[in-house]
PDB file of C-alpha atoms in Angstrom:
ATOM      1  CA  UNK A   1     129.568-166.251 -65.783  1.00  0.00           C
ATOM      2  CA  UNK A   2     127.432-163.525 -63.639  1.00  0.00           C
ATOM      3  CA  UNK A   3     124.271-165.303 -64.325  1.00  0.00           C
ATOM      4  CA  UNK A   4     126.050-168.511 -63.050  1.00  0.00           C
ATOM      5  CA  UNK A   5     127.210-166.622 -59.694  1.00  0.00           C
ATOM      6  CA  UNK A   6     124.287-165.164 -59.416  1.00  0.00           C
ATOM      7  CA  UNK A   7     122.626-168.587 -59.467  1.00  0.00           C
ATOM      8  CA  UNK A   8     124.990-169.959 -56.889  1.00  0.00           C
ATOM      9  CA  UNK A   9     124.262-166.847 -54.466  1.00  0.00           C
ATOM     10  CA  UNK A  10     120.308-167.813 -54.497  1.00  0.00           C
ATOM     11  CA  UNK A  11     120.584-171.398 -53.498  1.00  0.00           C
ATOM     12  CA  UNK A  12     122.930-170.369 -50.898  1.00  0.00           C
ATOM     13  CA  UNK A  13     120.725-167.646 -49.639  1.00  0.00           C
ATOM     14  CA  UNK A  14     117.674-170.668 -49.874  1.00  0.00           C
ATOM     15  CA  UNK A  15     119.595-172.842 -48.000  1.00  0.00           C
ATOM     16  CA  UNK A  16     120.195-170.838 -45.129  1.00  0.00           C
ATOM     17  CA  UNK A  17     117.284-170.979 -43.932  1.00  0.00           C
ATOM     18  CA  UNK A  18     116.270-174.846 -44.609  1.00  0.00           C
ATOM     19  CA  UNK A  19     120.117-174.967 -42.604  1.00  0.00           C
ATOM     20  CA  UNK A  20     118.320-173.306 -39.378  1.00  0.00           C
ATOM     21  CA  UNK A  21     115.640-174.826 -39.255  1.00  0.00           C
ATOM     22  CA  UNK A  22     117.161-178.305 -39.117  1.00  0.00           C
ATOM     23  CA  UNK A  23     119.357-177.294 -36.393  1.00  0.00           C
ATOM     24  CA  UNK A  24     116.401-176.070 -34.057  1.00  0.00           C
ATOM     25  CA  UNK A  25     114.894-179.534 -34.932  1.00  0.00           C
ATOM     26  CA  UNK A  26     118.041-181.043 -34.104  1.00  0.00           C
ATOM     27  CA  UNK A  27     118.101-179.013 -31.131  1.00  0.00           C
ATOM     28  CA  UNK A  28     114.358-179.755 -29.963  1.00  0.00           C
ATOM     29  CA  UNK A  29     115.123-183.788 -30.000  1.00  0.00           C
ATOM     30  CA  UNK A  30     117.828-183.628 -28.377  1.00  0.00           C
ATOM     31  CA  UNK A  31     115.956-181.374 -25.535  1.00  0.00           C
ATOM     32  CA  UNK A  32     113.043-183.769 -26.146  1.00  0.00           C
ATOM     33  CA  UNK A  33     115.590-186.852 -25.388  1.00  0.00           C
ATOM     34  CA  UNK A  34     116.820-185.484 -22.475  1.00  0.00           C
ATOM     35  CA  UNK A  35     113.313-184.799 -21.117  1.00  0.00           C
ATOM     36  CA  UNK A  36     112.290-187.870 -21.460  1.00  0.00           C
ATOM     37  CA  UNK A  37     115.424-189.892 -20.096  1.00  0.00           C
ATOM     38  CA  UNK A  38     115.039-187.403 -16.923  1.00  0.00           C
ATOM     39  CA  UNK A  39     111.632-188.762 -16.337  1.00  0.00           C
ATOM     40  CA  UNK A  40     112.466-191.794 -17.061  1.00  0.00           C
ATOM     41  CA  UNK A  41     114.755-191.738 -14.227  1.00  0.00           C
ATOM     42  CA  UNK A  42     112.108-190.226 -12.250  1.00  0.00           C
ATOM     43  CA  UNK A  43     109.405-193.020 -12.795  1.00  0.00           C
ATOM     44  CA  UNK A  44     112.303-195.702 -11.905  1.00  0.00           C
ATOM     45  CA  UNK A  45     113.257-194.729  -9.011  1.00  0.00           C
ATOM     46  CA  UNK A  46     109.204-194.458  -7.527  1.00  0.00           C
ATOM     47  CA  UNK A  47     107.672-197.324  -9.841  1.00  0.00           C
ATOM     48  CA  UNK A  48     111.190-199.937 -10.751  1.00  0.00           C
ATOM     49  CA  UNK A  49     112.334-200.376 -13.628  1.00  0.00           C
ATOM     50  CA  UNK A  50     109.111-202.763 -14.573  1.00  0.00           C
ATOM     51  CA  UNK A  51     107.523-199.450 -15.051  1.00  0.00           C
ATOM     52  CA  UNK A  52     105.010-199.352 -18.007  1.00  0.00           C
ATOM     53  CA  UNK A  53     106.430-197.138 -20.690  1.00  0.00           C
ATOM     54  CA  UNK A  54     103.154-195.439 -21.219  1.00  0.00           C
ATOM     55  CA  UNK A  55     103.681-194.069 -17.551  1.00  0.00           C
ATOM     56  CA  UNK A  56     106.963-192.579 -18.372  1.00  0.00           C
ATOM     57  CA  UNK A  57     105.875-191.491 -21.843  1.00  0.00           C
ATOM     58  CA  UNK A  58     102.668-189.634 -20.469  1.00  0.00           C
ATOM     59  CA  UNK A  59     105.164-187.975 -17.798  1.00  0.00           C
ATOM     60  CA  UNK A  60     107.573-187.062 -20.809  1.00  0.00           C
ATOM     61  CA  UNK A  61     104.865-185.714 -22.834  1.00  0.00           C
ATOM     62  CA  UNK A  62     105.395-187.917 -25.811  1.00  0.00           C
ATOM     63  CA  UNK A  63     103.802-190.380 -27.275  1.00  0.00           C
ATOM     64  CA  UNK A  64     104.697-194.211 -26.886  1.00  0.00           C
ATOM     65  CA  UNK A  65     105.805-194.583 -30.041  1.00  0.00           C
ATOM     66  CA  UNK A  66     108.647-192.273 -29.733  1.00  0.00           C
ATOM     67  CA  UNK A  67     110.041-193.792 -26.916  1.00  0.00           C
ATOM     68  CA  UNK A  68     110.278-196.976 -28.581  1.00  0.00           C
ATOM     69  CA  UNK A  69     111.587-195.055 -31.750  1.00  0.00           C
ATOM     70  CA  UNK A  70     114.499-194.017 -29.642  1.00  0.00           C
ATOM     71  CA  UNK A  71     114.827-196.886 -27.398  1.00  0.00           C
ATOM     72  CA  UNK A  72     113.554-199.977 -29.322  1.00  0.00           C
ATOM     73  CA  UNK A  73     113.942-202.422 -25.817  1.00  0.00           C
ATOM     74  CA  UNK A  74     113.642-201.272 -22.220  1.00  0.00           C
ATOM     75  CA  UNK A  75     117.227-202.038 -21.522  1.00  0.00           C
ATOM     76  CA  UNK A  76     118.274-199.316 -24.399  1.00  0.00           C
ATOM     77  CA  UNK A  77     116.125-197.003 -22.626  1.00  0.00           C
ATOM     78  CA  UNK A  78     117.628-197.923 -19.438  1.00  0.00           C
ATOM     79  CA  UNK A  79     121.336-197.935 -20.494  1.00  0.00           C
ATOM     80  CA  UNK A  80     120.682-193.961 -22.115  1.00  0.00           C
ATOM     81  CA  UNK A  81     119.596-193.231 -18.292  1.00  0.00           C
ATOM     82  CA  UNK A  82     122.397-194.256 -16.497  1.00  0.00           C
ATOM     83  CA  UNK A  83     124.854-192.830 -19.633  1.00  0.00           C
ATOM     84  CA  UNK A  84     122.985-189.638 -19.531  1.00  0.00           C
ATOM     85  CA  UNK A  85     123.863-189.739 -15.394  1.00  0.00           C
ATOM     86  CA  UNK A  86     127.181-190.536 -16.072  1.00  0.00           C
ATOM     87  CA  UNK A  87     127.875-187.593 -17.898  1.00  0.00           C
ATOM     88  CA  UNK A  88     125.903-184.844 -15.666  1.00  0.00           C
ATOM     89  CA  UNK A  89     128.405-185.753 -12.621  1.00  0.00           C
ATOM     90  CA  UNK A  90     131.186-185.890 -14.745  1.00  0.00           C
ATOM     91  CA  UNK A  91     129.883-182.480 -16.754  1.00  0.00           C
ATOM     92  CA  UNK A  92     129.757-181.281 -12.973  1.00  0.00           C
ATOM     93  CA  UNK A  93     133.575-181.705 -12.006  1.00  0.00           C
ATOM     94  CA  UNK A  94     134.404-178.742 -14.071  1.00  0.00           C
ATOM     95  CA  UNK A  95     131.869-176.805 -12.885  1.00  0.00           C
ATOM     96  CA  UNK A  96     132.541-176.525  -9.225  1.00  0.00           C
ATOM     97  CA  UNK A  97     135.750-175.847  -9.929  1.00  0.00           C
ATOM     98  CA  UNK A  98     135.015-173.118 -11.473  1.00  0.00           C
ATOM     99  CA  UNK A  99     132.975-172.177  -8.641  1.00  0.00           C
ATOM    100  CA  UNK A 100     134.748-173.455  -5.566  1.00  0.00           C
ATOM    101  CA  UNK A 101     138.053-173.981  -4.208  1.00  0.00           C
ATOM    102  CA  UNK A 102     139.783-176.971  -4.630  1.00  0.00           C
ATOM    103  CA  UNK A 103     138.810-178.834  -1.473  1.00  0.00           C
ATOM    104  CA  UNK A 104     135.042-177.185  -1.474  1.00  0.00           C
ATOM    105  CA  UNK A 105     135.009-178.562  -5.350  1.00  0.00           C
ATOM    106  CA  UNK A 106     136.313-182.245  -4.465  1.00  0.00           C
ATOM    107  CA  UNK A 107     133.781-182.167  -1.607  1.00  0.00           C
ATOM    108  CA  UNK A 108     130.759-181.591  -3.363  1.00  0.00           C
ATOM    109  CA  UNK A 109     131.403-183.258  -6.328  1.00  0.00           C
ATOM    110  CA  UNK A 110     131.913-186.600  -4.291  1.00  0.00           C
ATOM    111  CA  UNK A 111     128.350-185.499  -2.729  1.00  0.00           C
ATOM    112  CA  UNK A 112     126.910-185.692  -6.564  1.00  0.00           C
ATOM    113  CA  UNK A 113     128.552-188.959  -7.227  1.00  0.00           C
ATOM    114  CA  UNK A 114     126.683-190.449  -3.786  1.00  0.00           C
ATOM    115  CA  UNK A 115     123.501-189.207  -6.070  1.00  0.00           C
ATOM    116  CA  UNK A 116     124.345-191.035  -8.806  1.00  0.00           C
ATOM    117  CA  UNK A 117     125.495-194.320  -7.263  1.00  0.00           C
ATOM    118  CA  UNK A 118     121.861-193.672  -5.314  1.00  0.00           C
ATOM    119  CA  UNK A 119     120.159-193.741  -9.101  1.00  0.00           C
ATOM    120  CA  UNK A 120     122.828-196.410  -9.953  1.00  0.00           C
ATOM    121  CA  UNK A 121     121.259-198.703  -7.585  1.00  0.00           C
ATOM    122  CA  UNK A 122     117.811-198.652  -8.474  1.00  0.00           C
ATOM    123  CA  UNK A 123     118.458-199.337 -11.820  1.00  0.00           C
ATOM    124  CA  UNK A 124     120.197-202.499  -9.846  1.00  0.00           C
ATOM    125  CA  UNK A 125     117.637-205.204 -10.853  1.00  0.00           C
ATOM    126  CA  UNK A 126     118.097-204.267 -14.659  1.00  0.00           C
ATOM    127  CA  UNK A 127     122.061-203.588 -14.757  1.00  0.00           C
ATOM    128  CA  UNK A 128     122.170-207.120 -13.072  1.00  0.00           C
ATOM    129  CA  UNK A 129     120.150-208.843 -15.953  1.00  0.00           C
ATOM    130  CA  UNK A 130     123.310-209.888 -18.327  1.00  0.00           C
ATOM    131  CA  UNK A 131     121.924-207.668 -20.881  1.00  0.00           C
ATOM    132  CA  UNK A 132     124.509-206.304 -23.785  1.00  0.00           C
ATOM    133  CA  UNK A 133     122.946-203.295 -23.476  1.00  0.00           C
ATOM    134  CA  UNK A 134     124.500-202.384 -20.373  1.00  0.00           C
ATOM    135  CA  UNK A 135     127.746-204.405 -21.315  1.00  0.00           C
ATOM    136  CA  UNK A 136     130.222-201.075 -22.158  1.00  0.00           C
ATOM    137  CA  UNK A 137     128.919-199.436 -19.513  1.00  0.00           C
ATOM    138  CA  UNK A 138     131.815-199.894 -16.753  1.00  0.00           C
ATOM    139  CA  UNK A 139     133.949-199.514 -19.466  1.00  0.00           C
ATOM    140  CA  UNK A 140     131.959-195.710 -19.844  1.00  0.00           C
ATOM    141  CA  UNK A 141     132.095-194.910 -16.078  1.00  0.00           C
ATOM    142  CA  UNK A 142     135.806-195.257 -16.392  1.00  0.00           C
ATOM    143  CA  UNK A 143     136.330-193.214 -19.170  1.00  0.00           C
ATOM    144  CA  UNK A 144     133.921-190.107 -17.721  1.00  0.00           C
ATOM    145  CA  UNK A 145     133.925-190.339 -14.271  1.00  0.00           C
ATOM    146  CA  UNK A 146     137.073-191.129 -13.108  1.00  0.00           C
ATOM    147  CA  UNK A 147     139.014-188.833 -15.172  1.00  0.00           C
ATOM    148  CA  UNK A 148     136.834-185.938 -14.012  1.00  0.00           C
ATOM    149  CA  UNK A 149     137.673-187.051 -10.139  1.00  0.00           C
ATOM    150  CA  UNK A 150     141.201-187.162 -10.786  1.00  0.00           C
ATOM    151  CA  UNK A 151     141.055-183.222 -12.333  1.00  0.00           C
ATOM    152  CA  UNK A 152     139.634-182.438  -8.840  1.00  0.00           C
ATOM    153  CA  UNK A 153     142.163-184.711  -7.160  1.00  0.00           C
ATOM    154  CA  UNK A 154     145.113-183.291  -8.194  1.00  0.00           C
ATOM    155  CA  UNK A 155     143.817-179.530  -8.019  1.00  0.00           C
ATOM    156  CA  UNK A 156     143.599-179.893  -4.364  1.00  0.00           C
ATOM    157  CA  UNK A 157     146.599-181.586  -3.925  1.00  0.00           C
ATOM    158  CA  UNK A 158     148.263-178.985  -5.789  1.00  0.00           C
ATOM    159  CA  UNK A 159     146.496-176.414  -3.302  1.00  0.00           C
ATOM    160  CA  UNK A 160     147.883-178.566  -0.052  1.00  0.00           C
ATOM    161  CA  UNK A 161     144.107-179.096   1.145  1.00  0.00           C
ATOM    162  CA  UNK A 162     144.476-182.794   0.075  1.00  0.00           C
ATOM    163  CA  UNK A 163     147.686-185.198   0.585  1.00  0.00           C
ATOM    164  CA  UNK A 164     149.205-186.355  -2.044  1.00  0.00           C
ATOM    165  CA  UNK A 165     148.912-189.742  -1.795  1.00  0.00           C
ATOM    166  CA  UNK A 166     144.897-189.902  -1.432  1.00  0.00           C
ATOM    167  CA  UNK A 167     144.112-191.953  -4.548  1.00  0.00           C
ATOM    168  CA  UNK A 168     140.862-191.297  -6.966  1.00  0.00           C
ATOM    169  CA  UNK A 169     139.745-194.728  -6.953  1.00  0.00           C
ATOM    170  CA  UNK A 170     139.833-194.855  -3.144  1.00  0.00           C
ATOM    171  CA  UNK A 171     137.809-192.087  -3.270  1.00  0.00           C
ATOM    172  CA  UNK A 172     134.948-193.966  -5.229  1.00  0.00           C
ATOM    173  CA  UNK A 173     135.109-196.866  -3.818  1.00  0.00           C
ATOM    174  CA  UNK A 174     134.521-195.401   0.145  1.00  0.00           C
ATOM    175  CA  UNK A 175     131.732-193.396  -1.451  1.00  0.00           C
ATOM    176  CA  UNK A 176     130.017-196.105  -2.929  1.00  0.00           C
ATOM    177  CA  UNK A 177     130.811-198.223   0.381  1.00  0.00           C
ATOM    178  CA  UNK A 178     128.854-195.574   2.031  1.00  0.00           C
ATOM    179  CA  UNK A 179     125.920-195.925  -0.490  1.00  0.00           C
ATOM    180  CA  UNK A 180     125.722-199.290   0.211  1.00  0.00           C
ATOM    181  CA  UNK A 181     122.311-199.272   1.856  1.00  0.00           C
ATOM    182  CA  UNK A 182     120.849-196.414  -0.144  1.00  0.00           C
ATOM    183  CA  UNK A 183     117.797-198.697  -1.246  1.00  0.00           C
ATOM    184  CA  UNK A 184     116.843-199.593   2.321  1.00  0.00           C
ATOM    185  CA  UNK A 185     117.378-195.600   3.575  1.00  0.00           C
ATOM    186  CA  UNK A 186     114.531-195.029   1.056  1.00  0.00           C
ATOM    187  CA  UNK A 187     112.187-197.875   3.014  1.00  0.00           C
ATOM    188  CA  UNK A 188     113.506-197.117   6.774  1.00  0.00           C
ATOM    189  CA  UNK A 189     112.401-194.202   9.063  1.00  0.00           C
ATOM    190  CA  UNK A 190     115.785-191.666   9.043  1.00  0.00           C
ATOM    191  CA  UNK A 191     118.134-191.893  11.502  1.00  0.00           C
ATOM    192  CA  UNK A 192     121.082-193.035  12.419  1.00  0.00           C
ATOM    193  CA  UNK A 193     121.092-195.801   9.046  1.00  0.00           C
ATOM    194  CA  UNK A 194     118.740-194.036   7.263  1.00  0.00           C
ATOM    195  CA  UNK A 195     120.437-190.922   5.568  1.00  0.00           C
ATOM    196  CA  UNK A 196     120.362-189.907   2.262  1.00  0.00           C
ATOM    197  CA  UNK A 197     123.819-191.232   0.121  1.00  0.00           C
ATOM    198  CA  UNK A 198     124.434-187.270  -0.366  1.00  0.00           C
ATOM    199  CA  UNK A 199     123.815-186.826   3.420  1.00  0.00           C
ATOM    200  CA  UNK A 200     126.705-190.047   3.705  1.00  0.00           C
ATOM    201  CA  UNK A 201     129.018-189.066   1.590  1.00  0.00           C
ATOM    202  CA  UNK A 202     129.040-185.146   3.357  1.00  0.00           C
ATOM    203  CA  UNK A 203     129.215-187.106   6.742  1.00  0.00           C
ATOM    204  CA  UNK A 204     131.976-189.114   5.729  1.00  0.00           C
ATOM    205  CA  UNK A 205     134.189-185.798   4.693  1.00  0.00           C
ATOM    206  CA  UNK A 206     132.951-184.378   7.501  1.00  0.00           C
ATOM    207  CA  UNK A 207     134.061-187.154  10.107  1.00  0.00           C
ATOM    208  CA  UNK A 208     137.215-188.114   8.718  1.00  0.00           C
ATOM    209  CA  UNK A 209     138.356-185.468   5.678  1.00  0.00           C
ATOM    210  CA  UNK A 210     140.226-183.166   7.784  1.00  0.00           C
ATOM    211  CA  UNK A 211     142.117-186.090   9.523  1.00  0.00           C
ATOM    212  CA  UNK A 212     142.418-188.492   6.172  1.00  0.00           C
ATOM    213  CA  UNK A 213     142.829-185.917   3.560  1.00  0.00           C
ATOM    214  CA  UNK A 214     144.314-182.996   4.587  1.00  0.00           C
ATOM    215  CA  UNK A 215     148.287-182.182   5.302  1.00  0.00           C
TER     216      UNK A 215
END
């Protein structure tokens, strides 16, 4: 019976480590993933989304291959971009407000979502292409973002810095209104219709948040 336990204690002491070391791995492709979906980003939004994968693998530091191992067709690679932006602005709604106050929280995080309906829209041509791919992806926005809008929301209603009947999907929709012309801003000289879609959307509270929003 000993010689049995004693059996059972070595493999589990072998295993241990074998255990760690497939987590770091784990850990590294995940942080290699994320690397490369960030440049990818990056190279579509100076090059389109025609961009030659070698560009964004060399960029990524990674080898063509292992693009296409992850993303087998460009629109895979593109849908994992604009999932992987969904969830940073959503991930970012509880992190203001654990560093702001309601109103300062709600304000900022609409200024993020302006950045991601800016990388939204050059991803335009592709999202556009009837592609499954990108099918369940309004059906993913919904389910992340507006939740995480609606946390906000009610905070600052709860506060009195926001009426109560200001609704979340209002919200996105003026922001994205505002974004409208974010590809041309990138084309024009600034000025008057050339700002950034952060610089809108911090306008737009700016100009009519006290008067729209507040009690």
């Amino acid at each position: 019976m000993s010689a049995v336990k004693g059996k059972s204690k070595k493999q589990d002491e072998g295993t241990k480590p074998r255990e760690s070391t497939d987590r770091r791995v784990r850990a590294d492709a995940r942080r290699n993933i994320d690397t490369l979906l960030q440049t990818a980003l990056a190279v579509f939004a100076t090059s389109g989304v025609d961009a030659p994968v070698r560009e964004i693998a060399e960029q990524a530091g990674v080898g063509v291959g292992t693009v296409y191992r992850h993303f087998p067709q460009r629109a895979d690679l593109i849908a994992a971009v604009l999932r992987r932006e969904i969830d940073a602005c959503a991930d970012a709604a509880p992190a203001l407000a654990a560093e702001h106050k309601s109103g300062e929280a709600l304000a900022r995080w609409m200024q993020r979502y302006a950045a991601f309906i800016g990388a939204k829209r050059g991803l335009a041509k592709a999202l556009h292409s009837g592609d499954p791919a990108f099918d369940n992806l309004p059906g993913y926005f919904d389910q992340r973002l507006r939740p995480a809008l609606r946390t906000l929301l009610e905070t600052a209603v709860a506060a009195g810095e926001v009426r109560a009947d200001v609704d979340a999907d209002d919200l996105l929709g003026a922001v994205a209104s505002l974004c409208m012309s974010a590809q041309s801003c990138r084309t024009r000289p600034r000025g008057a219709h050339g700002r950034s879609p952060r610089r809108r959307a911090a306008l737009w509270h700016e100009a009519i948040g006290e008067h729209a929003f507040l009690t």
